[in-house]
Amino acid sequence: MTRYAIDENRSELLATWETGYGSVAIRVASLAASIEPRQRLALAAELSGLSEALWRCYTHPASAADSLEINTEGWRREQTRNEFASVTAYIRKPSLPDSNGMMMVSYDPVEERAHRVGRCLHAAADADLTAAVVADVDAEVAAVEAAELGDLSGRSAQAVQLTRQAASPVQVAAADRILMNDPLGGEELFLELDPTSACVAAAHWLQAAADLAAEVSRGAAADVLLEADDIEALPHATPTALLELMEIGLSPTDVVTRMICDAMAIAEGEAPDIDELREKIEEAEEEAEQVRPGGAEAVGEIATIRLTTLDPLRPARDMLEDLLSGIRGCWLLYREYAVSSADPEDNVSDDELDDELKEAFRSEVRARAAADRYRLDLEDRK
């Protein structure tokens, strides 16, 4: 989201946002000396709040809700998204207190935030400032709309720092191309793409790498990262959970969005799956009983129960980091078994052997990912 700030030295209203490379700042408008410091800060705060409400429509699209029936969460999201067309009109003509001090307040976050910005501008009584703010809000709305379509260029680039409940096919396809170029790379995924969509592609490539590692180790694909963790410490919990869910038939998109939505709900103070929570508590109690007979006192010694393997404050980017580490873990296991079966009489240096094995790993993973590309639902299965 865009953060607005006041440059007191220059008496200017600024807009700033993060990208995958760093932060950007632009000047929105000059501020007249007649506008008091408190009024300036209030305007910056309300503009930041409006941006947050707009970008929440991107991170929490109506399509990701369970239902669009009237008065459901999906319906409310849809109503809020429909207010985009009226935002600047509310800013130009906001709800104001009547002669009795009464004022209409909207339950819709986008509409009400726009009215609040408008009330700040009404108090400032500066036509040039109002025009500049309206133009900037128009640009912000356009940035959200472009991000919804998978275009993360320009101002829309701030979406790379956000977690969205749904994936964009355009962005998934772009992430798939990056991993096709180098299955052991992927740094570009953090810089230019929506992380949720990048996770969908990365999950598909992790499955291909895990299938290959399982073949050479003669184990199960869902277990390869636990074994790789013995070679080098890896964040294996999330990738293993994804592999287990894909093993029972869920698509990369379903698995990624389910786990990310759960983490986002947890960040908002909700328990998304009561049955799963009960299971975690039961597992903790069983662990306590193993530590101390009876287990009653030992339960209190268990410090925490993790509700999600992801960081709830940045679930998509956290998942992406873990999935790329998971692909690397598959490579480590592949190399371990390949080196142990190599002919010691071959006159090949360790570095040369490593390069040969790495290229073989890339080639085989590419072939598997290409053969199973239908899992990404980007085109009709042939």
Short mmCIF file of C-alpha atoms in Angstrom, two decimals:
data_model
loop_
_atom_site.label_atom_id
_atom_site.label_comp_id
_atom_site.label_asym_id
_atom_site.label_seq_id
_atom_site.Cartn_x
_atom_site.Cartn_y
_atom_site.Cartn_z
CA MET A 1 0.00 0.00 0.00
CA THR A 2 1.00 3.63 -0.45
CA ARG A 3 2.08 5.57 2.61
CA TYR A 4 1.63 9.32 2.59
CA ALA A 5 3.93 11.63 4.52
CA ILE A 6 4.61 15.31 5.06
CA ASP A 7 7.96 16.86 4.20
CA GLU A 8 7.92 19.73 6.67
CA ASN A 9 11.10 21.33 5.31
CA ARG A 10 9.67 21.62 1.80
CA SER A 11 6.03 21.92 2.93
CA GLU A 12 5.01 19.07 0.60
CA LEU A 13 2.71 16.05 0.65
CA LEU A 14 4.60 12.91 -0.42
CA ALA A 15 3.49 9.44 -1.47
CA THR A 16 5.79 6.45 -0.90
CA TRP A 17 5.54 2.75 -1.66
CA GLU A 18 7.75 -0.32 -1.63
CA THR A 19 8.82 -2.32 -4.65
CA GLY A 20 10.86 -5.48 -4.97
CA TYR A 21 14.00 -3.35 -5.34
CA GLY A 22 13.40 -0.65 -2.72
CA SER A 23 11.05 2.22 -1.94
CA VAL A 24 9.79 4.96 -4.24
CA ALA A 25 8.72 8.47 -3.19
CA ILE A 26 6.92 11.10 -5.25
CA ARG A 27 5.67 14.59 -4.55
CA VAL A 28 1.88 14.82 -4.60
CA ALA A 29 1.38 18.49 -3.85
CA SER A 30 2.73 21.61 -2.21
CA LEU A 31 1.00 22.60 1.03
CA ALA A 32 -0.07 26.16 1.71
CA ALA A 33 1.25 27.81 4.85
CA SER A 34 -2.34 28.26 6.02
CA ILE A 35 -2.77 24.50 6.49
CA GLU A 36 -1.90 23.71 10.09
CA PRO A 37 0.54 20.89 10.98
CA ARG A 38 -2.22 18.77 12.50
CA GLN A 39 -4.37 19.15 9.37
CA ARG A 40 -1.44 18.12 7.19
CA LEU A 41 -0.78 14.99 9.19
CA ALA A 42 -4.49 14.14 9.22
CA LEU A 43 -4.59 14.35 5.43
CA ALA A 44 -1.55 12.07 5.10
CA ALA A 45 -3.05 9.60 7.57
CA GLU A 46 -6.44 9.47 5.82
CA LEU A 47 -4.82 9.04 2.40
CA SER A 48 -2.78 6.14 3.78
CA GLY A 49 -5.97 4.63 5.17
CA LEU A 50 -7.71 4.99 1.81
CA SER A 51 -4.79 3.28 0.07
CA GLU A 52 -4.94 0.43 2.58
CA ALA A 53 -8.67 -0.02 1.92
CA LEU A 54 -8.10 0.00 -1.86
CA TRP A 55 -5.28 -2.53 -1.76
CA ARG A 56 -7.27 -4.79 0.58
CA CYS A 57 -9.64 -5.25 -2.36
CA TYR A 58 -6.62 -6.63 -4.22
CA THR A 59 -5.32 -8.87 -1.41
CA HIS A 60 -8.84 -10.05 -0.44
CA PRO A 61 -10.72 -10.36 -3.76
CA ALA A 62 -14.37 -11.36 -3.77
CA SER A 63 -13.45 -14.36 -5.92
CA ALA A 64 -11.45 -15.83 -3.02
CA ALA A 65 -14.43 -15.81 -0.64
CA ASP A 66 -16.58 -18.89 -0.09
CA SER A 67 -19.79 -17.26 -1.32
CA LEU A 68 -21.08 -14.15 -3.10
CA GLU A 69 -24.58 -14.49 -1.67
CA ILE A 70 -26.07 -11.33 -0.17
CA ASN A 71 -24.64 -10.33 3.22
CA THR A 72 -21.76 -12.82 2.98
CA GLU A 73 -18.09 -11.84 3.15
CA GLY A 74 -17.74 -12.28 -0.60
CA TRP A 75 -20.76 -10.04 -1.24
CA ARG A 76 -19.33 -7.32 1.02
CA ARG A 77 -15.99 -7.51 -0.78
CA GLU A 78 -17.75 -7.17 -4.11
CA GLN A 79 -19.70 -4.11 -2.91
CA THR A 80 -16.49 -2.49 -1.68
CA ARG A 81 -14.73 -3.16 -4.98
CA ASN A 82 -17.61 -1.55 -6.83
CA GLU A 83 -16.95 1.71 -4.98
CA PHE A 84 -13.71 2.25 -6.94
CA ALA A 85 -15.66 4.16 -9.58
CA SER A 86 -16.98 6.65 -7.00
CA VAL A 87 -13.86 7.29 -4.90
CA THR A 88 -12.88 10.63 -6.41
CA ALA A 89 -16.49 11.83 -6.38
CA TYR A 90 -16.62 11.22 -2.61
CA ILE A 91 -13.35 13.09 -2.19
CA ARG A 92 -14.64 16.10 -4.12
CA LYS A 93 -17.98 16.10 -2.33
CA PRO A 94 -17.63 14.38 1.06
CA SER A 95 -20.29 13.86 3.72
CA LEU A 96 -20.13 16.79 6.14
CA PRO A 97 -21.82 17.46 9.51
CA ASP A 98 -25.26 19.07 9.17
CA SER A 99 -26.51 22.03 11.17
CA ASN A 100 -27.11 19.73 14.14
CA GLY A 101 -23.62 18.27 13.99
CA MET A 102 -24.92 14.96 12.61
CA MET A 103 -23.10 13.24 9.75
CA MET A 104 -23.65 10.17 7.59
CA VAL A 105 -20.91 7.56 8.04
CA SER A 106 -20.57 4.64 5.62
CA TYR A 107 -19.94 1.06 6.71
CA ASP A 108 -18.03 0.50 3.47
CA PRO A 109 -14.29 1.01 4.12
CA VAL A 110 -13.41 2.44 0.69
CA GLU A 111 -16.35 4.84 0.64
CA GLU A 112 -15.80 6.06 4.20
CA ARG A 113 -12.05 6.47 3.75
CA ALA A 114 -12.68 8.55 0.63
CA HIS A 115 -15.12 10.76 2.55
CA ARG A 116 -12.50 11.24 5.29
CA VAL A 117 -9.93 12.39 2.75
CA GLY A 118 -12.54 14.73 1.30
CA ARG A 119 -13.29 16.22 4.73
CA CYS A 120 -9.58 16.93 5.25
CA LEU A 121 -9.44 18.72 1.90
CA HIS A 122 -12.65 20.60 2.68
CA ALA A 123 -11.03 21.91 5.88
CA ALA A 124 -7.89 22.90 3.95
CA ALA A 125 -9.99 24.82 1.40
CA ASP A 126 -7.28 24.68 -1.27
CA ALA A 127 -8.53 23.93 -4.79
CA ASP A 128 -5.05 23.17 -6.14
CA LEU A 129 -4.38 20.72 -3.31
CA THR A 130 -7.72 18.99 -3.92
CA ALA A 131 -6.98 18.63 -7.63
CA ALA A 132 -3.53 17.18 -6.93
CA VAL A 133 -4.86 14.70 -4.35
CA VAL A 134 -7.67 13.59 -6.67
CA ALA A 135 -5.14 12.97 -9.46
CA ASP A 136 -2.94 10.94 -7.14
CA VAL A 137 -5.87 8.87 -5.86
CA ASP A 138 -6.87 8.21 -9.47
CA ALA A 139 -3.34 6.88 -10.04
CA GLU A 140 -3.59 4.71 -6.93
CA VAL A 141 -6.91 3.22 -8.02
CA ALA A 142 -5.47 2.53 -11.47
CA ALA A 143 -2.47 0.80 -9.86
CA VAL A 144 -4.74 -1.56 -7.92
CA GLU A 145 -6.79 -2.30 -11.05
CA ALA A 146 -3.63 -3.05 -13.06
CA ALA A 147 -2.34 -5.38 -10.33
CA GLU A 148 -5.65 -7.26 -10.40
CA LEU A 149 -4.98 -7.95 -14.09
CA GLY A 150 -1.46 -9.20 -13.39
CA ASP A 151 0.37 -6.04 -14.48
CA LEU A 152 2.85 -5.12 -11.74
CA SER A 153 4.66 -2.34 -13.57
CA GLY A 154 4.96 1.25 -12.38
CA ARG A 155 2.99 2.08 -9.26
CA SER A 156 1.47 -1.40 -9.26
CA ALA A 157 4.90 -2.81 -8.36
CA GLN A 158 4.04 -2.41 -4.69
CA ALA A 159 1.95 -5.57 -5.06
CA VAL A 160 5.14 -7.67 -4.94
CA GLN A 161 5.29 -6.91 -1.20
CA LEU A 162 1.68 -7.93 -0.58
CA THR A 163 0.05 -11.29 0.02
CA ARG A 164 -3.02 -12.01 -2.10
CA GLN A 165 -5.57 -14.73 -1.44
CA ALA A 166 -5.82 -15.58 -5.14
CA ALA A 167 -3.29 -16.25 -7.88
CA SER A 168 -3.06 -14.52 -11.26
CA PRO A 169 -2.63 -16.87 -14.27
CA VAL A 170 -0.53 -14.17 -15.97
CA GLN A 171 1.81 -14.01 -12.99
CA VAL A 172 1.91 -17.81 -12.56
CA ALA A 173 2.96 -18.18 -16.18
CA ALA A 174 5.68 -15.56 -15.74
CA ALA A 175 7.00 -17.32 -12.63
CA ASP A 176 6.94 -20.65 -14.47
CA ARG A 177 9.14 -19.17 -17.22
CA ILE A 178 11.65 -17.89 -14.67
CA LEU A 179 11.96 -21.31 -13.05
CA MET A 180 12.19 -22.99 -16.44
CA ASN A 181 15.22 -20.82 -17.12
CA ASP A 182 16.85 -22.02 -13.88
CA PRO A 183 15.04 -24.34 -11.44
CA LEU A 184 17.75 -23.59 -8.85
CA GLY A 185 17.44 -19.82 -9.28
CA GLY A 186 14.32 -17.77 -8.83
CA GLU A 187 15.62 -14.56 -7.22
CA GLU A 188 13.66 -12.57 -9.83
CA LEU A 189 10.43 -13.95 -8.37
CA PHE A 190 10.81 -11.65 -5.37
CA LEU A 191 11.44 -8.56 -7.46
CA GLU A 192 8.81 -8.47 -10.17
CA LEU A 193 5.95 -10.86 -9.41
CA ASP A 194 2.99 -11.30 -7.11
CA PRO A 195 4.36 -13.70 -4.45
CA THR A 196 1.19 -15.82 -4.21
CA SER A 197 1.27 -16.50 -7.95
CA ALA A 198 5.01 -17.15 -7.77
CA CYS A 199 4.34 -19.68 -5.00
CA VAL A 200 1.93 -21.58 -7.25
CA ALA A 201 4.61 -21.98 -9.92
CA ALA A 202 7.28 -22.78 -7.31
CA ALA A 203 5.06 -25.48 -5.77
CA HIS A 204 4.73 -27.10 -9.19
CA TRP A 205 8.50 -27.05 -9.67
CA LEU A 206 9.07 -28.33 -6.13
CA GLN A 207 6.85 -31.32 -6.93
CA ALA A 208 8.93 -32.04 -10.05
CA ALA A 209 12.18 -31.77 -8.07
CA ALA A 210 10.80 -33.89 -5.22
CA ASP A 211 9.66 -36.61 -7.63
CA LEU A 212 13.18 -36.75 -9.07
CA ALA A 213 14.83 -36.80 -5.64
CA ALA A 214 12.42 -39.51 -4.48
CA GLU A 215 13.30 -41.62 -7.51
CA VAL A 216 17.04 -41.53 -6.87
CA SER A 217 16.66 -42.01 -3.11
CA ARG A 218 13.94 -44.65 -3.48
CA GLY A 219 11.73 -42.89 -0.99
CA ALA A 220 8.48 -40.94 -0.99
CA ALA A 221 8.33 -37.47 -2.55
CA ALA A 222 6.75 -36.03 0.61
CA ASP A 223 9.70 -37.28 2.70
CA VAL A 224 12.62 -36.06 0.61
CA LEU A 225 13.04 -32.72 2.39
CA LEU A 226 13.16 -34.35 5.81
CA GLU A 227 16.01 -36.50 4.51
CA ALA A 228 17.67 -33.50 2.83
CA ASP A 229 17.51 -31.67 6.16
CA ASP A 230 20.08 -34.19 7.44
CA ILE A 231 22.48 -32.95 4.76
CA GLU A 232 21.89 -29.24 5.30
CA ALA A 233 19.45 -27.46 7.62
CA LEU A 234 16.36 -26.48 5.62
CA PRO A 235 13.00 -24.82 6.36
CA HIS A 236 11.22 -28.05 5.46
CA ALA A 237 7.88 -27.74 7.28
CA THR A 238 6.00 -25.68 4.67
CA PRO A 239 7.37 -27.44 1.54
CA THR A 240 6.68 -30.84 3.11
CA ALA A 241 3.11 -29.81 3.97
CA LEU A 242 2.57 -28.70 0.36
CA LEU A 243 3.98 -31.95 -1.03
CA GLU A 244 1.70 -33.98 1.25
CA LEU A 245 -1.38 -32.08 0.09
CA MET A 246 -0.43 -32.33 -3.58
CA GLU A 247 0.19 -36.05 -3.07
CA ILE A 248 -3.50 -36.53 -2.27
CA GLY A 249 -4.54 -34.76 -5.46
CA LEU A 250 -4.79 -31.05 -4.69
CA SER A 251 -3.46 -28.69 -7.35
CA PRO A 252 -0.59 -26.27 -6.64
CA THR A 253 -3.08 -23.38 -6.80
CA ASP A 254 -5.45 -24.97 -4.29
CA VAL A 255 -2.69 -25.88 -1.85
CA VAL A 256 -0.92 -22.52 -1.99
CA THR A 257 -4.05 -20.40 -1.68
CA ARG A 258 -5.46 -22.56 1.10
CA MET A 259 -2.33 -22.28 3.23
CA ILE A 260 -1.93 -18.57 2.53
CA CYS A 261 -5.58 -17.81 3.29
CA ASP A 262 -5.30 -19.69 6.58
CA ALA A 263 -2.18 -17.71 7.53
CA MET A 264 -3.89 -14.43 6.62
CA ALA A 265 -6.86 -15.36 8.79
CA ILE A 266 -4.55 -16.17 11.70
CA ALA A 267 -2.88 -12.78 11.28
CA GLU A 268 -6.31 -11.21 11.72
CA GLY A 269 -6.93 -13.15 14.93
CA GLU A 270 -9.09 -15.94 13.50
CA ALA A 271 -8.77 -19.70 13.80
CA PRO A 272 -9.58 -20.80 10.21
CA ASP A 273 -9.90 -24.52 10.96
CA ILE A 274 -11.21 -25.54 14.39
CA ASP A 275 -10.75 -29.25 13.68
CA GLU A 276 -7.10 -28.73 12.78
CA LEU A 277 -6.63 -26.64 15.92
CA ARG A 278 -8.07 -29.46 18.03
CA GLU A 279 -5.67 -31.89 16.37
CA LYS A 280 -2.71 -29.64 17.20
CA ILE A 281 -3.81 -29.44 20.83
CA GLU A 282 -4.25 -33.21 21.00
CA GLU A 283 -0.80 -33.72 19.49
CA ALA A 284 0.67 -31.35 22.07
CA GLU A 285 -1.05 -33.21 24.89
CA GLU A 286 0.22 -36.56 23.59
CA GLU A 287 3.74 -35.13 23.41
CA ALA A 288 3.41 -33.91 26.99
CA GLU A 289 2.28 -37.34 28.17
CA GLN A 290 5.38 -38.87 26.60
CA VAL A 291 7.57 -36.38 28.42
CA ARG A 292 5.97 -36.93 31.82
CA PRO A 293 3.53 -39.66 32.89
CA GLY A 294 0.05 -38.22 33.24
CA GLY A 295 1.04 -35.18 31.26
CA ALA A 296 -1.03 -32.67 33.23
CA GLU A 297 1.91 -30.57 34.38
CA ALA A 298 3.94 -31.13 31.24
CA VAL A 299 1.21 -29.57 29.08
CA GLY A 300 2.05 -26.25 30.72
CA GLU A 301 5.68 -26.69 29.78
CA ILE A 302 4.88 -26.64 26.06
CA ALA A 303 5.65 -23.06 25.16
CA THR A 304 3.62 -22.62 21.96
CA ILE A 305 1.51 -24.37 19.37
CA ARG A 306 2.16 -23.09 15.86
CA LEU A 307 -1.10 -22.36 14.08
CA THR A 308 0.65 -22.12 10.70
CA THR A 309 4.06 -23.01 9.31
CA LEU A 310 4.12 -19.60 7.61
CA ASP A 311 4.94 -16.15 8.94
CA PRO A 312 1.41 -14.67 9.29
CA LEU A 313 2.74 -11.15 8.66
CA ARG A 314 4.22 -12.05 5.26
CA PRO A 315 2.86 -15.50 4.39
CA ALA A 316 3.31 -15.45 0.60
CA ARG A 317 6.90 -14.22 0.55
CA ASP A 318 7.75 -16.55 3.45
CA MET A 319 6.26 -19.48 1.56
CA LEU A 320 8.15 -18.53 -1.61
CA GLU A 321 11.45 -18.47 0.29
CA ASP A 322 10.73 -21.93 1.73
CA LEU A 323 9.66 -23.43 -1.60
CA LEU A 324 12.83 -22.29 -3.34
CA SER A 325 14.83 -23.69 -0.41
CA GLY A 326 12.85 -26.90 -0.86
CA ILE A 327 13.92 -27.18 -4.51
CA ARG A 328 17.50 -26.70 -3.38
CA GLY A 329 16.96 -29.43 -0.78
CA CYS A 330 15.88 -31.80 -3.54
CA TRP A 331 19.10 -30.97 -5.39
CA LEU A 332 21.17 -31.71 -2.27
CA LEU A 333 19.57 -35.12 -1.90
CA TYR A 334 19.92 -35.85 -5.62
CA ARG A 335 23.63 -34.97 -5.45
CA GLU A 336 24.17 -37.03 -2.29
CA TYR A 337 22.94 -40.22 -3.95
CA ALA A 338 24.57 -39.47 -7.30
CA VAL A 339 27.98 -38.87 -5.71
CA SER A 340 27.76 -42.05 -3.64
CA SER A 341 27.10 -44.08 -6.79
CA ALA A 342 29.77 -42.37 -8.94
CA ASP A 343 32.68 -44.45 -10.17
CA PRO A 344 35.73 -43.51 -8.03
CA GLU A 345 38.03 -44.40 -10.93
CA ASP A 346 36.66 -41.60 -13.13
CA ASN A 347 39.19 -38.79 -13.46
CA VAL A 348 36.71 -36.03 -12.65
CA SER A 349 37.32 -33.34 -10.05
CA ASP A 350 34.73 -32.66 -7.36
CA ASP A 351 33.87 -29.31 -8.94
CA GLU A 352 33.46 -30.82 -12.40
CA LEU A 353 31.30 -33.62 -11.03
CA ASP A 354 29.19 -31.10 -9.13
CA ASP A 355 28.65 -29.02 -12.27
CA GLU A 356 27.72 -32.10 -14.30
CA LEU A 357 25.25 -33.29 -11.68
CA LYS A 358 23.72 -29.85 -11.29
CA GLU A 359 23.12 -29.58 -15.02
CA ALA A 360 21.65 -33.08 -15.07
CA PHE A 361 19.35 -32.16 -12.18
CA ARG A 362 18.16 -29.02 -13.96
CA SER A 363 17.49 -30.91 -17.20
CA GLU A 364 15.55 -33.70 -15.53
CA VAL A 365 13.48 -31.33 -13.39
CA ARG A 366 12.67 -29.22 -16.46
CA ALA A 367 11.48 -32.33 -18.29
CA ARG A 368 9.25 -33.39 -15.39
CA ALA A 369 7.83 -29.90 -14.88
CA ALA A 370 7.07 -29.57 -18.59
CA ALA A 371 5.39 -32.98 -18.72
CA ASP A 372 3.15 -32.13 -15.76
CA ARG A 373 2.51 -28.48 -16.61
CA TYR A 374 -1.23 -29.18 -16.72
CA ARG A 375 -1.11 -28.96 -12.92
CA LEU A 376 -0.85 -25.17 -13.25
CA ASP A 377 -4.19 -24.94 -15.11
CA LEU A 378 -2.72 -22.42 -17.56
CA GLU A 379 -3.96 -24.25 -20.62
CA ASP A 380 -6.13 -27.16 -21.61
CA ARG A 381 -4.60 -30.52 -20.78
CA LYS A 382 -3.57 -32.40 -23.90
#
